Short mmCIF file of C-alpha atoms in Angstrom, two decimals:
data_model
loop_
_atom_site.label_atom_id
_atom_site.label_comp_id
_atom_site.label_asym_id
_atom_site.label_seq_id
_atom_site.Cartn_x
_atom_site.Cartn_y
_atom_site.Cartn_z
CA UNK A 1 -99.36 83.12 53.77
CA UNK A 2 -97.69 86.56 54.07
CA UNK A 3 -99.44 89.83 53.99
CA UNK A 4 -98.19 90.67 50.54
CA UNK A 5 -99.71 87.45 49.18
CA UNK A 6 -103.04 88.10 50.79
CA UNK A 7 -103.29 91.54 49.33
CA UNK A 8 -102.47 90.07 45.80
CA UNK A 9 -105.02 87.36 46.20
CA UNK A 10 -107.68 89.79 47.16
CA UNK A 11 -107.06 92.02 44.09
CA UNK A 12 -107.58 89.16 41.56
CA UNK A 13 -111.39 88.82 41.85
CA UNK A 14 -111.62 92.69 41.62
CA UNK A 15 -109.62 92.67 38.38
CA UNK A 16 -111.70 89.89 36.91
CA UNK A 17 -115.02 91.82 37.57
CA UNK A 18 -113.60 94.91 35.96
CA UNK A 19 -112.23 93.00 32.76
CA UNK A 20 -115.43 91.00 32.23
CA UNK A 21 -117.49 93.70 30.55
CA UNK A 22 -114.50 94.65 28.39
CA UNK A 23 -114.06 91.05 27.26
CA UNK A 24 -117.77 90.64 26.61
CA UNK A 25 -117.89 93.85 24.39
CA UNK A 26 -114.89 92.94 22.42
CA UNK A 27 -115.45 89.20 21.84
CA UNK A 28 -116.51 89.72 18.22
CA UNK A 29 -113.45 91.73 17.31
CA UNK A 30 -109.78 90.83 17.19
CA UNK A 31 -106.89 93.02 18.71
CA UNK A 32 -106.58 95.21 15.60
CA UNK A 33 -110.25 96.08 15.50
CA UNK A 34 -110.30 96.79 19.26
CA UNK A 35 -107.25 99.17 19.12
CA UNK A 36 -108.79 100.85 15.98
CA UNK A 37 -112.06 101.46 17.82
CA UNK A 38 -110.26 102.93 20.70
CA UNK A 39 -108.44 105.32 18.51
CA UNK A 40 -111.65 106.30 16.66
CA UNK A 41 -113.39 106.96 19.99
CA UNK A 42 -110.36 109.09 21.04
CA UNK A 43 -110.59 111.27 17.75
CA UNK A 44 -114.31 111.70 17.92
CA UNK A 45 -116.49 113.22 15.21
CA UNK A 46 -118.04 111.22 12.30
CA UNK A 47 -115.44 108.48 12.40
CA UNK A 48 -116.40 107.62 15.98
CA UNK A 49 -120.11 107.17 15.11
CA UNK A 50 -121.69 103.87 14.25
CA UNK A 51 -122.05 102.83 10.63
CA UNK A 52 -125.41 103.12 9.05
CA UNK A 53 -127.26 99.86 8.26
CA UNK A 54 -126.97 98.48 4.76
CA UNK A 55 -129.89 99.35 2.45
CA UNK A 56 -132.60 96.56 2.35
CA UNK A 57 -131.39 94.96 5.60
CA UNK A 58 -134.76 93.89 6.75
CA UNK A 59 -136.12 92.93 3.25
CA UNK A 60 -136.54 89.29 2.20
CA UNK A 61 -133.83 87.43 0.34
CA UNK A 62 -134.24 87.64 -3.45
CA UNK A 63 -135.08 84.49 -5.47
CA UNK A 64 -131.84 83.82 -7.38
CA UNK A 65 -133.52 81.28 -9.65
CA UNK A 66 -135.78 83.98 -10.99
CA UNK A 67 -133.02 86.14 -12.28
CA UNK A 68 -132.56 87.54 -14.97
CA UNK A 69 -136.17 88.51 -15.47
CA UNK A 70 -135.71 89.05 -19.06
CA UNK A 71 -134.28 86.37 -21.42
CA UNK A 72 -130.85 87.30 -23.01
CA UNK A 73 -130.62 88.10 -26.65
CA UNK A 74 -129.35 84.85 -28.39
CA UNK A 75 -129.07 83.97 -32.14
CA UNK A 76 -131.94 82.20 -33.75
CA UNK A 77 -132.02 78.39 -33.76
CA UNK A 78 -131.26 78.46 -37.48
CA UNK A 79 -128.14 80.50 -37.04
CA UNK A 80 -126.92 78.41 -34.25
CA UNK A 81 -127.46 75.23 -36.22
CA UNK A 82 -125.47 76.75 -39.16
CA UNK A 83 -122.67 77.71 -36.83
CA UNK A 84 -122.57 74.26 -35.34
CA UNK A 85 -122.50 72.68 -38.75
CA UNK A 86 -119.49 74.76 -39.88
CA UNK A 87 -117.54 73.96 -36.66
CA UNK A 88 -118.20 70.23 -37.17
CA UNK A 89 -117.02 70.38 -40.80
CA UNK A 90 -113.87 72.25 -39.78
CA UNK A 91 -113.25 69.64 -37.07
CA UNK A 92 -113.67 66.74 -39.50
CA UNK A 93 -111.45 68.45 -42.08
CA UNK A 94 -108.69 68.79 -39.45
CA UNK A 95 -108.92 65.12 -38.65
CA UNK A 96 -108.51 64.20 -42.29
CA UNK A 97 -105.63 66.60 -42.90
CA UNK A 98 -103.84 65.45 -39.84
CA UNK A 99 -104.08 61.86 -41.01
CA UNK A 100 -102.91 62.84 -44.48
CA UNK A 101 -99.84 64.45 -43.16
CA UNK A 102 -98.99 61.35 -41.27
CA UNK A 103 -96.81 60.95 -38.09
CA UNK A 104 -94.10 63.37 -37.24
CA UNK A 105 -90.72 62.29 -38.50
CA UNK A 106 -88.03 61.32 -35.81
CA UNK A 107 -84.89 63.43 -36.49
CA UNK A 108 -81.72 61.84 -35.08
CA UNK A 109 -79.46 63.94 -32.77
CA UNK A 110 -76.44 65.43 -34.61
CA UNK A 111 -73.18 63.52 -34.30
CA UNK A 112 -70.76 64.52 -31.68
CA UNK A 113 -67.59 66.31 -32.98
CA UNK A 114 -64.43 64.47 -32.63
CA UNK A 115 -62.02 65.68 -29.97
CA UNK A 116 -59.07 67.75 -31.52
CA UNK A 117 -55.59 67.68 -30.00
CA UNK A 118 -54.53 71.28 -28.88
CA UNK A 119 -50.86 72.30 -28.53
CA UNK A 120 -49.76 74.99 -26.14
CA UNK A 121 -46.74 77.15 -26.30
CA UNK A 122 -44.35 76.54 -23.43
CA UNK A 123 -43.26 80.02 -23.18
CA UNK A 124 -46.92 81.29 -22.95
CA UNK A 125 -48.05 78.69 -20.58
CA UNK A 126 -44.87 79.02 -18.32
CA UNK A 127 -46.34 81.79 -16.23
CA UNK A 128 -46.26 80.97 -12.46
CA UNK A 129 -47.19 83.00 -9.41
CA UNK A 130 -44.56 83.46 -6.69
CA UNK A 131 -45.00 84.63 -3.14
CA UNK A 132 -42.96 87.18 -1.26
CA UNK A 133 -39.60 85.84 -0.40
CA UNK A 134 -39.41 83.15 -2.86
CA UNK A 135 -36.89 83.36 -5.76
CA UNK A 136 -38.38 83.87 -9.15
CA UNK A 137 -38.28 80.82 -11.44
CA UNK A 138 -35.91 80.67 -14.31
CA UNK A 139 -37.30 81.59 -17.60
CA UNK A 140 -37.66 78.91 -20.36
CA UNK A 141 -34.80 80.63 -22.30
CA UNK A 142 -32.41 80.32 -19.37
CA UNK A 143 -33.29 76.67 -18.89
CA UNK A 144 -32.98 75.88 -22.62
CA UNK A 145 -30.60 78.45 -24.17
CA UNK A 146 -30.93 79.30 -27.74
CA UNK A 147 -28.33 77.56 -30.03
CA UNK A 148 -25.50 79.54 -31.38
CA UNK A 149 -26.32 80.73 -34.85
CA UNK A 150 -22.67 80.87 -35.84
CA UNK A 151 -22.08 77.29 -34.76
CA UNK A 152 -25.19 75.90 -36.46
CA UNK A 153 -24.85 77.90 -39.64
CA UNK A 154 -24.26 75.72 -42.81
CA UNK A 155 -22.17 76.83 -45.79
CA UNK A 156 -25.00 76.24 -48.22
CA UNK A 157 -28.27 78.05 -47.36
CA UNK A 158 -31.48 76.03 -48.17
CA UNK A 159 -33.71 77.29 -50.79
CA UNK A 160 -36.93 78.94 -49.57
CA UNK A 161 -40.13 76.62 -49.69
CA UNK A 162 -42.64 77.41 -52.30
CA UNK A 163 -46.00 78.75 -51.01
CA UNK A 164 -49.06 76.93 -52.17
CA UNK A 165 -51.92 79.23 -53.40
CA UNK A 166 -54.89 79.27 -51.08
CA UNK A 167 -57.86 77.15 -52.29
CA UNK A 168 -61.03 79.01 -53.69
CA UNK A 169 -63.87 79.01 -51.19
CA UNK A 170 -66.81 76.84 -51.83
CA UNK A 171 -69.62 78.51 -53.84
CA UNK A 172 -72.66 79.52 -51.62
CA UNK A 173 -76.30 79.76 -52.46
CA UNK A 174 -77.08 83.29 -53.60
CA UNK A 175 -80.27 85.09 -53.55
CA UNK A 176 -81.65 86.64 -56.75
CA UNK A 177 -80.55 90.28 -57.25
CA UNK A 178 -82.77 92.89 -55.87
CA UNK A 179 -83.76 95.58 -58.51
CA UNK A 180 -84.76 98.81 -56.98
CA UNK A 181 -87.35 100.70 -58.84
CA UNK A 182 -88.53 104.22 -58.08
CA UNK A 183 -92.37 104.62 -57.82
CA UNK A 184 -93.50 107.74 -59.68
CA UNK A 185 -95.69 110.11 -57.68
CA UNK A 186 -99.45 109.82 -58.20
CA UNK A 187 -101.12 113.07 -59.48
CA UNK A 188 -103.99 114.26 -57.32
CA UNK A 189 -107.41 112.93 -58.35
CA UNK A 190 -105.93 109.77 -59.95
CA UNK A 191 -105.52 106.20 -58.85
CA UNK A 192 -102.03 104.71 -58.46
CA UNK A 193 -100.90 102.32 -61.14
CA UNK A 194 -100.98 98.69 -60.10
CA UNK A 195 -97.72 97.00 -60.76
CA UNK A 196 -96.92 93.71 -62.43
CA UNK A 197 -97.74 90.31 -60.87
CA UNK A 198 -95.18 89.11 -58.32
CA UNK A 199 -92.41 86.96 -59.80
CA UNK A 200 -92.51 83.27 -59.36
CA UNK A 201 -90.89 82.09 -56.15
CA UNK A 202 -87.20 81.20 -56.35
CA UNK A 203 -86.03 77.67 -56.64
CA UNK A 204 -83.33 76.33 -54.35
CA UNK A 205 -81.59 73.00 -54.81
CA UNK A 206 -82.63 70.55 -51.95
CA UNK A 207 -85.92 72.45 -51.16
CA UNK A 208 -89.39 71.52 -52.31
CA UNK A 209 -91.84 74.33 -52.41
CA UNK A 210 -95.44 73.31 -51.95
CA UNK A 211 -97.72 73.31 -55.05
CA UNK A 212 -100.08 75.93 -53.61
CA UNK A 213 -97.24 78.50 -52.94
CA UNK A 214 -98.47 80.67 -55.90
CA UNK A 215 -102.21 79.86 -55.44
CA UNK A 216 -104.22 82.54 -53.64
CA UNK A 217 -106.23 80.00 -51.59
CA UNK A 218 -104.83 76.58 -50.45
CA UNK A 219 -106.23 73.52 -52.23
CA UNK A 220 -108.63 71.58 -50.02
CA UNK A 221 -109.05 67.88 -50.35
CA UNK A 222 -112.36 66.70 -51.73
CA UNK A 223 -113.51 64.80 -48.68
CA UNK A 224 -116.73 64.47 -46.79
CA UNK A 225 -116.60 66.77 -43.74
CA UNK A 226 -120.17 66.19 -42.48
CA UNK A 227 -120.63 64.59 -39.03
CA UNK A 228 -121.77 60.87 -39.22
CA UNK A 229 -125.40 60.32 -38.11
CA UNK A 230 -126.41 58.15 -35.14
CA UNK A 231 -126.11 58.21 -31.41
CA UNK A 232 -122.50 58.94 -30.35
CA UNK A 233 -120.79 56.88 -27.75
CA UNK A 234 -117.43 58.16 -26.56
CA UNK A 235 -114.35 56.07 -25.92
CA UNK A 236 -111.07 56.87 -24.26
CA UNK A 237 -108.21 57.69 -26.68
CA UNK A 238 -106.61 54.71 -28.44
CA UNK A 239 -108.56 52.25 -26.26
CA UNK A 240 -111.82 50.33 -26.25
CA UNK A 241 -112.92 51.57 -22.81
CA UNK A 242 -116.10 53.63 -22.90
CA UNK A 243 -115.96 57.13 -21.41
CA UNK A 244 -118.44 57.80 -18.60
CA UNK A 245 -121.63 55.89 -18.03
CA UNK A 246 -123.35 54.93 -21.32
CA UNK A 247 -126.23 53.03 -19.72
CA UNK A 248 -128.72 55.77 -20.63
CA UNK A 249 -127.63 55.78 -24.34
CA UNK A 250 -128.05 52.02 -24.37
CA UNK A 251 -131.44 52.12 -23.08
CA UNK A 252 -132.47 54.90 -25.40
CA UNK A 253 -131.29 52.86 -28.36
CA UNK A 254 -133.10 49.86 -27.29
CA UNK A 255 -136.42 51.78 -26.82
CA UNK A 256 -136.14 53.29 -30.25
CA UNK A 257 -135.22 50.21 -32.22
CA UNK A 258 -138.26 48.12 -32.15
CA UNK A 259 -137.91 45.31 -34.62
CA UNK A 260 -135.31 47.12 -36.85
CA UNK A 261 -131.82 46.42 -37.42
CA UNK A 262 -128.86 48.47 -35.89
CA UNK A 263 -125.70 49.58 -37.64
CA UNK A 264 -122.78 50.06 -35.28
CA UNK A 265 -119.96 52.15 -36.76
CA UNK A 266 -116.64 52.17 -34.91
CA UNK A 267 -113.97 54.70 -35.60
CA UNK A 268 -110.22 54.54 -34.89
CA UNK A 269 -108.02 57.34 -33.81
CA UNK A 270 -109.39 60.80 -33.17
CA UNK A 271 -106.86 63.53 -33.94
CA UNK A 272 -103.99 61.30 -33.11
CA UNK A 273 -100.32 62.03 -34.09
CA UNK A 274 -99.97 58.38 -34.98
CA UNK A 275 -102.86 58.38 -37.39
CA UNK A 276 -102.01 58.55 -41.17
CA UNK A 277 -103.26 57.29 -44.45
CA UNK A 278 -100.69 54.69 -44.80
CA UNK A 279 -102.07 51.12 -45.28
CA UNK A 280 -100.47 49.93 -41.98
CA UNK A 281 -101.91 52.80 -39.98
CA UNK A 282 -105.35 52.25 -41.75
CA UNK A 283 -105.35 48.58 -40.68
CA UNK A 284 -104.44 49.45 -37.07
CA UNK A 285 -107.21 52.02 -36.68
CA UNK A 286 -109.86 49.80 -38.45
CA UNK A 287 -109.14 47.01 -35.98
CA UNK A 288 -109.53 49.52 -33.09
CA UNK A 289 -112.79 50.61 -34.59
CA UNK A 290 -114.02 47.08 -34.69
CA UNK A 291 -113.11 46.48 -31.10
CA UNK A 292 -115.04 49.60 -30.04
CA UNK A 293 -118.12 48.51 -32.16
CA UNK A 294 -117.90 45.04 -30.52
CA UNK A 295 -118.01 46.50 -26.95
CA UNK A 296 -121.20 48.45 -27.87
CA UNK A 297 -122.75 45.34 -29.59
CA UNK A 298 -122.15 43.17 -26.61
CA UNK A 299 -123.92 45.78 -24.30
CA UNK A 300 -126.95 45.86 -26.58
CA UNK A 301 -127.21 42.08 -26.86
CA UNK A 302 -127.07 41.96 -23.02
CA UNK A 303 -130.22 44.15 -23.01
CA UNK A 304 -132.20 41.88 -25.33
CA UNK A 305 -131.18 42.94 -28.84
CA UNK A 306 -130.61 39.84 -30.96
CA UNK A 307 -127.20 39.44 -32.54
CA UNK A 308 -128.71 38.88 -36.01
CA UNK A 309 -130.10 42.44 -36.00
CA UNK A 310 -126.67 44.10 -35.53
CA UNK A 311 -124.31 45.05 -38.31
CA UNK A 312 -120.73 46.01 -37.37
CA UNK A 313 -118.65 48.52 -39.44
CA UNK A 314 -115.49 50.33 -38.95
CA UNK A 315 -113.62 53.28 -40.31
CA UNK A 316 -110.07 54.50 -39.60
CA UNK A 317 -110.55 58.22 -38.80
CA UNK A 318 -113.44 59.44 -36.47
CA UNK A 319 -114.58 59.68 -32.96
CA UNK A 320 -115.95 56.97 -30.77
CA UNK A 321 -118.86 54.82 -32.15
CA UNK A 322 -122.05 55.85 -33.90
CA UNK A 323 -125.20 53.67 -33.65
CA UNK A 324 -127.97 54.24 -36.26
CA UNK A 325 -131.30 52.49 -36.62
CA UNK A 326 -131.97 51.17 -40.20
CA UNK A 327 -135.41 51.86 -41.52
#
């Protein structure tokens, strides 16, 4: 070992002893915080002082479950029940209107236009690029010289061809004329005069205007928008698979039944684009409602409800299955 190596080996423990307090003091800070602290200590003043402790540092933690201490202001139960009834009626009406409109029509794509033959002028398309040192190509007129007019002239000149008159353009649909009326100024202290009723909507061939175009409010169908009674058991869309775990609902139905009969009403599609009021769609959705009602009936029979005490029904438009207890 040389003398230089011995001197370097003797300095390593000394450097470790000096850097140990620095590392211990900065173990909770990263490089940025350490450099920032050095700079603040160099500046001095208020920025170099320690931060004041946060207020309430030594107090007990608050009980979050007891906040807020005052109950919030909510509508009365009667107002909330009225709002819930209105929302349910709007939902049921939307279901029936969606079914009345039927499935969306499938519009075929437009036909592709037939390719048209295009002719190009040889004189316009005969432009070429030449580099330096190459001879310029001969023009089309030099390759194909024009015929001599004197040699090709005939003694009898042909008569000029008759021009056909242009065909009249097809008539287009025209809007009714707009009549501009000047509104007389209203004198001070008087109400303006109310004009006449708006004219009826214009009729165009090939377009059917809705019947309620002139009516102020749309005509609503006379259907029952109330929510069906009974315990609701939800199903996955367009299937007879139950959503979630309905074991608690089944036990609740069995405990409330006693010796009375049960009516299980199964519904078909719920806000589906395929649901409509056509007979074929009605049959499909009613069959789905019967399958859903049968799934619930089997679950209740497995829990001791006799099959003779169960009545199965089905409707086309609704949500899931409703189980009611007959008095």
